């Protein structure tokens, strides 16, 4: 497992996005929240949307895809990760394959400073969601507290 750092260094949040219809709405809502809380600068949202168009982050986990949109480190003021459940899936392009669309129901918005950091988190997220049962049960969550707890304890394996 990659070492993903201590919880006190990074702000972890959870969201349930009931009304979103597009990946742009998902990214904009989460970026706006991070901006309002002082974790990212105002360029973060557009930079993340642009990056998603050029380097998509959809992962074809089964039965529901996940996505890990993020921006360049210069747009991050303080590190944060927001995990969001989308009860109604939205289309994201597949990582490494722009022409393939994935129905995404779980999004991890990464606002991290080091490129290495992204890779460590990605590894933990991918390993956890290789199990279909984990995808199904996480996507069914409607408690932000439970989402945050599973993210920290089971996905990142941070001892609280």
Backbone as JSON Lines, residues from 0, in Angstrom:
{"i":0,"aa":"X","n":[0.83,-1.21,0.0],"ca":[0.0,0.0,0.0],"c":[0.86,1.25,0.0]}
{"i":1,"aa":"X","n":[0.48,2.23,-0.77],"ca":[1.21,3.48,-0.79],"c":[0.99,4.23,0.51]}
{"i":2,"aa":"X","n":[1.99,4.92,0.94],"ca":[1.86,5.74,2.14],"c":[1.12,7.02,1.74]}
{"i":3,"aa":"X","n":[-0.01,7.26,2.36],"ca":[-0.83,8.4,1.94],"c":[-0.85,9.53,2.95]}
{"i":4,"aa":"X","n":[0.05,9.51,3.9],"ca":[0.15,10.67,4.79],"c":[-0.83,10.63,5.94]}
{"i":5,"aa":"X","n":[-0.68,11.58,6.82],"ca":[-1.5,11.65,8.03],"c":[-2.76,12.45,7.77]}
{"i":6,"aa":"X","n":[-3.83,12.13,8.49],"ca":[-5.1,12.82,8.26],"c":[-5.03,14.29,8.61]}
{"i":7,"aa":"X","n":[-4.22,14.68,9.6],"ca":[-4.27,16.08,9.98],"c":[-3.67,17.0,8.93]}
{"i":8,"aa":"X","n":[-2.92,16.44,7.96],"ca":[-2.33,17.27,6.92],"c":[-3.3,17.55,5.78]}
{"i":9,"aa":"X","n":[-4.33,16.77,5.68],"ca":[-5.23,16.85,4.52],"c":[-6.67,16.92,5.01]}
{"i":10,"aa":"X","n":[-7.46,17.76,4.37],"ca":[-8.87,17.89,4.7],"c":[-9.64,16.83,3.89]}
{"i":11,"aa":"X","n":[-10.42,16.02,4.57],"ca":[-11.23,15.01,3.9],"c":[-12.7,15.37,4.06]}
{"i":12,"aa":"X","n":[-13.43,15.33,2.97],"ca":[-14.85,15.65,3.05],"c":[-15.63,14.66,2.18]}
{"i":13,"aa":"X","n":[-16.93,14.64,2.38],"ca":[-17.79,13.74,1.62],"c":[-19.03,14.51,1.18]}
{"i":14,"aa":"X","n":[-19.59,14.11,0.05],"ca":[-20.77,14.78,-0.49],"c":[-21.64,13.76,-1.19]}
{"i":15,"aa":"X","n":[-22.94,14.03,-1.18],"ca":[-23.88,13.23,-1.96],"c":[-24.53,14.19,-2.95]}
{"i":16,"aa":"X","n":[-24.3,13.95,-4.23],"ca":[-24.77,14.87,-5.27],"c":[-25.97,14.26,-5.98]}
{"i":17,"aa":"X","n":[-27.15,14.65,-5.54],"ca":[-28.37,14.05,-6.08],"c":[-28.78,14.6,-7.44]}
{"i":18,"aa":"X","n":[-28.48,15.86,-7.69],"ca":[-29.09,16.53,-8.84],"c":[-28.18,16.68,-10.06]}
{"i":19,"aa":"X","n":[-27.0,16.14,-10.03],"ca":[-26.06,16.39,-11.13],"c":[-26.35,15.52,-12.35]}
{"i":20,"aa":"X","n":[-26.09,16.1,-13.53],"ca":[-26.37,15.38,-14.77],"c":[-25.13,15.2,-15.65]}
{"i":21,"aa":"X","n":[-24.09,16.03,-15.39],"ca":[-22.88,15.97,-16.24],"c":[-21.63,15.98,-15.37]}
{"i":22,"aa":"X","n":[-20.53,15.53,-15.96],"ca":[-19.25,15.57,-15.23],"c":[-18.86,17.02,-14.93]}
{"i":23,"aa":"X","n":[-19.23,17.94,-15.83],"ca":[-18.91,19.35,-15.61],"c":[-19.61,19.87,-14.34]}
{"i":24,"aa":"X","n":[-20.87,19.47,-14.15],"ca":[-21.6,19.88,-12.94],"c":[-20.95,19.29,-11.7]}
{"i":25,"aa":"X","n":[-20.56,18.03,-11.77],"ca":[-19.93,17.36,-10.63],"c":[-18.65,18.11,-10.24]}
{"i":26,"aa":"X","n":[-17.77,18.31,-11.21],"ca":[-16.48,18.96,-10.94],"c":[-16.69,20.39,-10.46]}
{"i":27,"aa":"X","n":[-17.62,21.12,-11.09],"ca":[-17.86,22.52,-10.71],"c":[-18.38,22.63,-9.28]}
{"i":28,"aa":"X","n":[-19.32,21.77,-8.92],"ca":[-19.87,21.8,-7.56],"c":[-18.81,21.51,-6.51]}
{"i":29,"aa":"X","n":[-18.04,20.45,-6.74],"ca":[-17.02,20.07,-5.76],"c":[-15.91,21.12,-5.7]}
{"i":30,"aa":"X","n":[-15.52,21.67,-6.85],"ca":[-14.47,22.68,-6.89],"c":[-14.93,23.96,-6.19]}
{"i":31,"aa":"X","n":[-16.19,24.32,-6.4],"ca":[-16.74,25.52,-5.76],"c":[-16.71,25.38,-4.24]}
{"i":32,"aa":"X","n":[-17.06,24.2,-3.76],"ca":[-17.05,23.93,-2.33],"c":[-15.62,24.06,-1.78]}
{"i":33,"aa":"X","n":[-14.66,23.47,-2.47],"ca":[-13.26,23.55,-2.04],"c":[-12.75,24.99,-2.07]}
{"i":34,"aa":"X","n":[-13.17,25.74,-3.1],"ca":[-12.76,27.14,-3.22],"c":[-13.33,27.96,-2.06]}
{"i":35,"aa":"X","n":[-14.63,27.76,-1.78],"ca":[-15.27,28.52,-0.7],"c":[-14.65,28.21,0.66]}
{"i":36,"aa":"X","n":[-14.13,27.0,0.81],"ca":[-13.5,26.62,2.09],"c":[-12.02,26.99,2.13]}
{"i":37,"aa":"X","n":[-11.51,27.56,1.04],"ca":[-10.13,28.04,1.04],"c":[-9.07,27.01,0.72]}
{"i":38,"aa":"X","n":[-9.45,25.89,0.09],"ca":[-8.47,24.85,-0.21],"c":[-7.85,24.99,-1.59]}
{"i":39,"aa":"X","n":[-8.56,25.63,-2.51],"ca":[-8.05,25.79,-3.87],"c":[-8.24,27.23,-4.34]}
{"i":40,"aa":"X","n":[-7.48,27.62,-5.36],"ca":[-7.65,28.97,-5.89],"c":[-8.77,28.99,-6.94]}
{"i":41,"aa":"X","n":[-9.04,30.18,-7.48],"ca":[-10.18,30.25,-8.4],"c":[-9.91,29.61,-9.76]}
{"i":42,"aa":"X","n":[-8.65,29.35,-10.06],"ca":[-8.32,28.69,-11.34],"c":[-8.55,27.18,-11.27]}
{"i":43,"aa":"X","n":[-8.69,26.64,-10.06],"ca":[-8.77,25.18,-9.88],"c":[-9.9,24.54,-10.69]}
{"i":44,"aa":"X","n":[-11.08,25.14,-10.64],"ca":[-12.25,24.54,-11.31],"c":[-12.0,24.41,-12.82]}
{"i":45,"aa":"X","n":[-11.65,25.51,-13.46],"ca":[-11.44,25.48,-14.91],"c":[-10.27,24.55,-15.27]}
{"i":46,"aa":"X","n":[-9.2,24.61,-14.46],"ca":[-8.03,23.77,-14.72],"c":[-8.39,22.29,-14.6]}
{"i":47,"aa":"X","n":[-9.25,21.96,-13.64],"ca":[-9.67,20.57,-13.46],"c":[-10.56,20.12,-14.62]}
{"i":48,"aa":"X","n":[-11.47,20.98,-15.04],"ca":[-12.33,20.67,-16.19],"c":[-11.48,20.48,-17.45]}
{"i":49,"aa":"X","n":[-10.52,21.38,-17.68],"ca":[-9.65,21.27,-18.86],"c":[-8.84,19.98,-18.81]}
{"i":50,"aa":"X","n":[-8.3,19.68,-17.62],"ca":[-7.48,18.48,-17.47],"c":[-8.32,17.23,-17.74]}
{"i":51,"aa":"X","n":[-9.56,17.24,-17.26],"ca":[-10.45,16.1,-17.44],"c":[-10.74,15.87,-18.93]}
{"i":52,"aa":"X","n":[-10.84,16.96,-19.7],"ca":[-11.08,16.83,-21.15],"c":[-9.86,16.21,-21.85]}
{"i":53,"aa":"X","n":[-8.67,16.6,-21.42],"ca":[-7.44,16.12,-22.07],"c":[-6.93,14.8,-21.51]}
{"i":54,"aa":"X","n":[-7.08,14.63,-20.2],"ca":[-6.59,13.42,-19.52],"c":[-7.71,12.89,-18.63]}
{"i":55,"aa":"X","n":[-8.67,12.2,-19.22],"ca":[-9.84,11.76,-18.45],"c":[-9.44,10.83,-17.3]}
{"i":56,"aa":"X","n":[-10.28,10.83,-16.27],"ca":[-9.95,10.07,-15.06],"c":[-10.99,9.01,-14.7]}
{"i":57,"aa":"X","n":[-11.87,8.66,-15.65],"ca":[-12.86,7.62,-15.37],"c":[-12.22,6.25,-15.32]}
{"i":58,"aa":"X","n":[-12.59,5.47,-14.32],"ca":[-12.07,4.1,-14.17],"c":[-13.25,3.14,-14.27]}
{"i":59,"aa":"X","n":[-13.1,2.13,-15.13],"ca":[-14.23,1.22,-15.43],"c":[-14.38,0.14,-14.36]}
{"i":60,"aa":"X","n":[-14.56,0.55,-13.12],"ca":[-14.82,-0.43,-12.07],"c":[-16.23,-0.99,-12.28]}
{"i":61,"aa":"X","n":[-16.47,-2.18,-11.77],"ca":[-17.77,-2.83,-11.96],"c":[-18.55,-2.84,-10.65]}
{"i":62,"aa":"X","n":[-19.85,-2.71,-10.68],"ca":[-20.72,-2.45,-11.84],"c":[-20.86,-0.96,-12.15]}
{"i":63,"aa":"X","n":[-20.23,-0.09,-11.34],"ca":[-20.34,1.36,-11.52],"c":[-18.94,1.94,-11.55]}
{"i":64,"aa":"X","n":[-18.71,2.88,-12.48],"ca":[-17.39,3.48,-12.6],"c":[-17.11,4.5,-11.51]}
{"i":65,"aa":"X","n":[-15.8,4.78,-11.34],"ca":[-15.39,5.86,-10.45],"c":[-14.53,6.83,-11.26]}
{"i":66,"aa":"X","n":[-14.38,8.06,-10.76],"ca":[-13.52,9.04,-11.42],"c":[-12.73,9.78,-10.36]}
{"i":67,"aa":"X","n":[-11.53,10.22,-10.75],"ca":[-10.65,10.93,-9.81],"c":[-10.14,12.23,-10.42]}
{"i":68,"aa":"X","n":[-11.04,13.18,-10.69],"ca":[-10.61,14.45,-11.29],"c":[-9.68,15.22,-10.36]}
{"i":69,"aa":"X","n":[-8.71,15.92,-10.96],"ca":[-7.81,16.76,-10.19],"c":[-7.17,17.79,-11.1]}
{"i":70,"aa":"X","n":[-6.49,18.74,-10.48],"ca":[-5.85,19.83,-11.22],"c":[-4.36,19.81,-10.92]}
{"i":71,"aa":"X","n":[-3.64,20.74,-11.51],"ca":[-2.21,20.85,-11.21],"c":[-2.0,21.41,-9.81]}
{"i":72,"aa":"X","n":[-0.89,21.03,-9.17],"ca":[-0.62,21.43,-7.79],"c":[-0.64,22.95,-7.55]}
{"i":73,"aa":"X","n":[-0.31,23.75,-8.56],"ca":[-0.25,25.2,-8.32],"c":[-1.62,25.81,-7.99]}
{"i":74,"aa":"X","n":[-2.69,25.07,-8.27],"ca":[-4.03,25.56,-7.95],"c":[-4.51,25.14,-6.57]}
{"i":75,"aa":"X","n":[-3.67,24.39,-5.86],"ca":[-4.03,23.89,-4.54],"c":[-3.39,24.77,-3.47]}
{"i":76,"aa":"X","n":[-4.21,25.32,-2.57],"ca":[-3.69,26.14,-1.47],"c":[-3.4,25.27,-0.26]}
{"i":77,"aa":"X","n":[-4.37,24.42,0.08],"ca":[-4.2,23.45,1.17],"c":[-4.77,22.13,0.67]}
{"i":78,"aa":"X","n":[-4.12,21.03,0.98],"ca":[-4.52,19.75,0.42],"c":[-5.88,19.29,0.95]}
{"i":79,"aa":"X","n":[-6.67,18.72,0.04],"ca":[-8.0,18.24,0.39],"c":[-8.42,17.15,-0.59]}
{"i":80,"aa":"X","n":[-9.3,16.26,-0.12],"ca":[-9.92,15.26,-0.98],"c":[-11.39,15.21,-0.62]}
{"i":81,"aa":"X","n":[-12.22,15.27,-1.63],"ca":[-13.66,15.14,-1.4],"c":[-14.13,13.9,-2.15]}
{"i":82,"aa":"X","n":[-14.82,13.03,-1.44],"ca":[-15.42,11.87,-2.1],"c":[-16.91,12.16,-2.24]}
{"i":83,"aa":"X","n":[-17.44,11.88,-3.43],"ca":[-18.86,12.15,-3.68],"c":[-19.52,10.91,-4.26]}
{"i":84,"aa":"X","n":[-20.73,10.65,-3.77],"ca":[-21.57,9.6,-4.34],"c":[-22.6,10.28,-5.23]}
{"i":85,"aa":"X","n":[-22.76,9.76,-6.45],"ca":[-23.75,10.27,-7.39],"c":[-24.82,9.19,-7.54]}
{"i":86,"aa":"X","n":[-25.96,9.35,-6.85],"ca":[-27.01,8.32,-6.95],"c":[-27.43,8.06,-8.4]}
{"i":87,"aa":"X","n":[-27.47,9.13,-9.23],"ca":[-27.72,8.97,-10.67],"c":[-26.37,9.11,-11.37]}
{"i":88,"aa":"X","n":[-25.91,8.03,-12.01],"ca":[-24.58,8.06,-12.62],"c":[-24.48,9.12,-13.72]}
{"i":89,"aa":"X","n":[-23.26,9.63,-13.93],"ca":[-22.99,10.57,-15.02],"c":[-21.82,10.02,-15.85]}
{"i":90,"aa":"X","n":[-21.74,10.48,-17.1],"ca":[-20.7,9.99,-18.02],"c":[-19.38,10.72,-17.8]}
{"i":91,"aa":"X","n":[-18.32,9.95,-17.65],"ca":[-16.95,10.46,-17.66],"c":[-16.22,9.67,-18.74]}
{"i":92,"aa":"X","n":[-15.24,10.29,-19.39],"ca":[-14.43,9.54,-20.34],"c":[-13.46,8.66,-19.55]}
{"i":93,"aa":"X","n":[-13.1,7.53,-20.17],"ca":[-12.23,6.57,-19.5],"c":[-10.77,7.03,-19.51]}
{"i":94,"aa":"X","n":[-10.08,6.78,-18.39],"ca":[-8.66,7.12,-18.3],"c":[-7.91,6.39,-19.4]}
{"i":95,"aa":"X","n":[-7.12,7.14,-20.17],"ca":[-6.33,6.54,-21.23],"c":[-7.11,6.21,-22.49]}
{"i":96,"aa":"X","n":[-8.4,6.55,-22.52],"ca":[-9.2,6.22,-23.71],"c":[-10.36,7.21,-23.84]}
{"i":97,"aa":"X","n":[-10.06,8.39,-24.4],"ca":[-11.04,9.47,-24.51],"c":[-12.34,9.09,-25.17]}
{"i":98,"aa":"X","n":[-12.3,8.09,-26.07],"ca":[-13.52,7.79,-26.84],"c":[-14.45,6.85,-26.08]}
{"i":99,"aa":"X","n":[-14.01,6.32,-24.96],"ca":[-14.85,5.4,-24.19],"c":[-15.49,6.12,-23.01]}
{"i":100,"aa":"X","n":[-16.82,6.02,-22.91],"ca":[-17.56,6.68,-21.83],"c":[-17.91,5.67,-20.73]}
{"i":101,"aa":"X","n":[-17.8,6.13,-19.48],"ca":[-18.1,5.26,-18.34],"c":[-19.2,5.9,-17.51]}
{"i":102,"aa":"X","n":[-20.13,5.09,-17.01],"ca":[-21.15,5.57,-16.08],"c":[-20.53,5.61,-14.69]}
{"i":103,"aa":"X","n":[-20.29,6.82,-14.21],"ca":[-19.6,7.02,-12.94],"c":[-20.6,7.35,-11.83]}
{"i":104,"aa":"X","n":[-20.42,6.67,-10.69],"ca":[-21.3,6.91,-9.54],"c":[-20.54,7.32,-8.29]}
{"i":105,"aa":"X","n":[-19.2,7.27,-8.34],"ca":[-18.38,7.65,-7.2],"c":[-17.23,8.51,-7.73]}
{"i":106,"aa":"X","n":[-17.05,9.69,-7.13],"ca":[-16.0,10.61,-7.58],"c":[-15.11,10.98,-6.41]}
{"i":107,"aa":"X","n":[-13.8,10.94,-6.65],"ca":[-12.82,11.42,-5.68],"c":[-12.17,12.66,-6.29]}
{"i":108,"aa":"X","n":[-12.5,13.83,-5.75],"ca":[-11.89,15.08,-6.22],"c":[-10.62,15.3,-5.42]}
{"i":109,"aa":"X","n":[-9.48,15.25,-6.12],"ca":[-8.19,15.36,-5.45],"c":[-7.63,16.78,-5.6]}
{"i":110,"aa":"X","n":[-7.32,17.4,-4.47],"ca":[-6.62,18.69,-4.47],"c":[-5.34,18.46,-3.69]}
{"i":111,"aa":"X","n":[-4.32,17.95,-4.4],"ca":[-3.07,17.56,-3.76],"c":[-1.91,18.3,-4.4]}
{"i":112,"aa":"X","n":[-0.81,18.39,-3.65],"ca":[0.32,19.18,-4.14],"c":[1.36,18.4,-4.94]}
{"i":113,"aa":"X","n":[1.64,17.17,-4.59],"ca":[2.69,16.44,-5.31],"c":[2.11,15.44,-6.28]}
{"i":114,"aa":"X","n":[2.71,15.29,-7.45],"ca":[2.24,14.3,-8.44],"c":[2.3,12.9,-7.85]}
{"i":115,"aa":"X","n":[3.32,12.63,-7.08],"ca":[3.46,11.35,-6.39],"c":[2.29,11.04,-5.5]}
{"i":116,"aa":"X","n":[1.85,12.08,-4.83],"ca":[0.71,11.99,-3.93],"c":[-0.51,11.44,-4.66]}
{"i":117,"aa":"X","n":[-0.77,11.98,-5.86],"ca":[-1.91,11.52,-6.66],"c":[-1.81,10.02,-6.91]}
{"i":118,"aa":"X","n":[-0.61,9.58,-7.26],"ca":[-0.43,8.18,-7.61],"c":[-0.67,7.26,-6.42]}
{"i":119,"aa":"X","n":[-0.2,7.67,-5.25],"ca":[-0.44,6.86,-4.05],"c":[-1.92,6.75,-3.74]}
{"i":120,"aa":"X","n":[-2.63,7.86,-3.81],"ca":[-4.07,7.83,-3.53],"c":[-4.79,6.98,-4.57]}
{"i":121,"aa":"X","n":[-4.41,7.18,-5.83],"ca":[-5.03,6.43,-6.92],"c":[-4.88,4.93,-6.7]}
{"i":122,"aa":"X","n":[-3.68,4.52,-6.3],"ca":[-3.41,3.11,-6.07],"c":[-4.35,2.55,-4.99]}
{"i":123,"aa":"X","n":[-4.49,3.27,-3.89],"ca":[-5.36,2.81,-2.8],"c":[-6.83,2.76,-3.25]}
{"i":124,"aa":"X","n":[-7.25,3.78,-3.98],"ca":[-8.65,3.84,-4.45],"c":[-8.92,2.67,-5.41]}
{"i":125,"aa":"X","n":[-8.02,2.47,-6.37],"ca":[-8.19,1.4,-7.36],"c":[-8.19,0.03,-6.68]}
{"i":126,"aa":"X","n":[-7.26,-0.19,-5.75],"ca":[-7.21,-1.48,-5.06],"c":[-8.51,-1.78,-4.32]}
{"i":127,"aa":"X","n":[-9.05,-0.77,-3.65],"ca":[-10.29,-0.98,-2.88],"c":[-11.47,-1.28,-3.81]}
{"i":128,"aa":"X","n":[-11.56,-0.55,-4.9],"ca":[-12.73,-0.69,-5.78],"c":[-12.58,-1.78,-6.83]}
{"i":129,"aa":"X","n":[-11.49,-2.57,-6.76],"ca":[-11.39,-3.77,-7.61],"c":[-12.47,-4.76,-7.19]}
{"i":130,"aa":"X","n":[-12.86,-4.72,-5.94],"ca":[-13.92,-5.61,-5.42],"c":[-15.28,-5.03,-5.78]}
{"i":131,"aa":"X","n":[-16.06,-5.76,-6.57],"ca":[-17.39,-5.28,-6.96],"c":[-18.25,-4.94,-5.74]}
{"i":132,"aa":"X","n":[-18.15,-5.78,-4.7],"ca":[-18.98,-5.56,-3.51],"c":[-18.67,-4.21,-2.87]}
{"i":133,"aa":"X","n":[-17.41,-3.8,-2.89],"ca":[-17.03,-2.5,-2.33],"c":[-17.64,-1.36,-3.14]}
{"i":134,"aa":"X","n":[-17.66,-1.51,-4.46],"ca":[-18.26,-0.5,-5.33],"c":[-19.75,-0.39,-5.01]}
{"i":135,"aa":"X","n":[-20.42,-1.52,-4.95],"ca":[-21.87,-1.54,-4.71],"c":[-22.21,-0.94,-3.36]}
{"i":136,"aa":"X","n":[-21.51,-1.38,-2.32],"ca":[-21.87,-0.9,-0.98],"c":[-21.51,0.57,-0.78]}
{"i":137,"aa":"X","n":[-20.39,1.02,-1.36],"ca":[-20.02,2.43,-1.21],"c":[-21.02,3.31,-1.96]}
{"i":138,"aa":"X","n":[-21.39,2.89,-3.17],"ca":[-22.33,3.7,-3.96],"c":[-23.7,3.79,-3.29]}
{"i":139,"aa":"X","n":[-24.03,2.82,-2.46],"ca":[-25.33,2.81,-1.78],"c":[-25.34,3.7,-0.53]}
{"i":140,"aa":"X","n":[-24.18,4.16,-0.09],"ca":[-24.11,4.98,1.12],"c":[-24.84,6.31,0.94]}
{"i":141,"aa":"X","n":[-25.54,6.73,1.98],"ca":[-26.18,8.05,1.97],"c":[-25.83,8.82,3.24]}
{"i":142,"aa":"X","n":[-24.78,8.39,3.91],"ca":[-24.31,9.08,5.11],"c":[-22.89,9.58,4.84]}
{"i":143,"aa":"X","n":[-22.72,10.9,4.91],"ca":[-21.4,11.48,4.66],"c":[-20.4,10.99,5.7]}
{"i":144,"aa":"X","n":[-20.87,10.82,6.93],"ca":[-19.98,10.36,7.98],"c":[-19.46,8.95,7.67]}
{"i":145,"aa":"X","n":[-20.36,8.07,7.23],"ca":[-19.95,6.7,6.86],"c":[-18.99,6.72,5.68]}
{"i":146,"aa":"X","n":[-19.29,7.57,4.69],"ca":[-18.44,7.66,3.5],"c":[-17.02,8.05,3.91]}
{"i":147,"aa":"X","n":[-16.93,9.06,4.76],"ca":[-15.63,9.56,5.21],"c":[-14.89,8.47,6.0]}
{"i":148,"aa":"X","n":[-15.62,7.79,6.85],"ca":[-15.02,6.74,7.69],"c":[-14.46,5.6,6.84]}
{"i":149,"aa":"X","n":[-15.24,5.12,5.88],"ca":[-14.78,4.03,5.0],"c":[-13.6,4.5,4.16]}
{"i":150,"aa":"X","n":[-13.68,5.74,3.68],"ca":[-12.58,6.29,2.87],"c":[-11.28,6.27,3.67]}
{"i":151,"aa":"X","n":[-11.32,6.77,4.9],"ca":[-10.09,6.85,5.7],"c":[-9.64,5.48,6.17]}
{"i":152,"aa":"X","n":[-10.56,4.69,6.71],"ca":[-10.19,3.44,7.37],"c":[-9.94,2.31,6.37]}
{"i":153,"aa":"X","n":[-10.84,2.14,5.42],"ca":[-10.77,0.98,4.52],"c":[-10.01,1.27,3.23]}
{"i":154,"aa":"X","n":[-10.21,2.44,2.66],"ca":[-9.57,2.75,1.38],"c":[-8.13,3.23,1.6]}
{"i":155,"aa":"X","n":[-7.98,4.24,2.46],"ca":[-6.63,4.79,2.69],"c":[-5.89,4.03,3.77]}
{"i":156,"aa":"X","n":[-6.63,3.28,4.56],"ca":[-6.05,2.49,5.66],"c":[-5.27,3.35,6.64]}
{"i":157,"aa":"X","n":[-5.89,4.47,7.0],"ca":[-5.28,5.36,8.0],"c":[-5.86,4.96,9.35]}
{"i":158,"aa":"X","n":[-4.98,4.72,10.3],"ca":[-5.44,4.39,11.66],"c":[-5.88,5.68,12.34]}
{"i":159,"aa":"X","n":[-7.09,5.68,12.84],"ca":[-7.62,6.89,13.5],"c":[-7.31,6.88,14.97]}
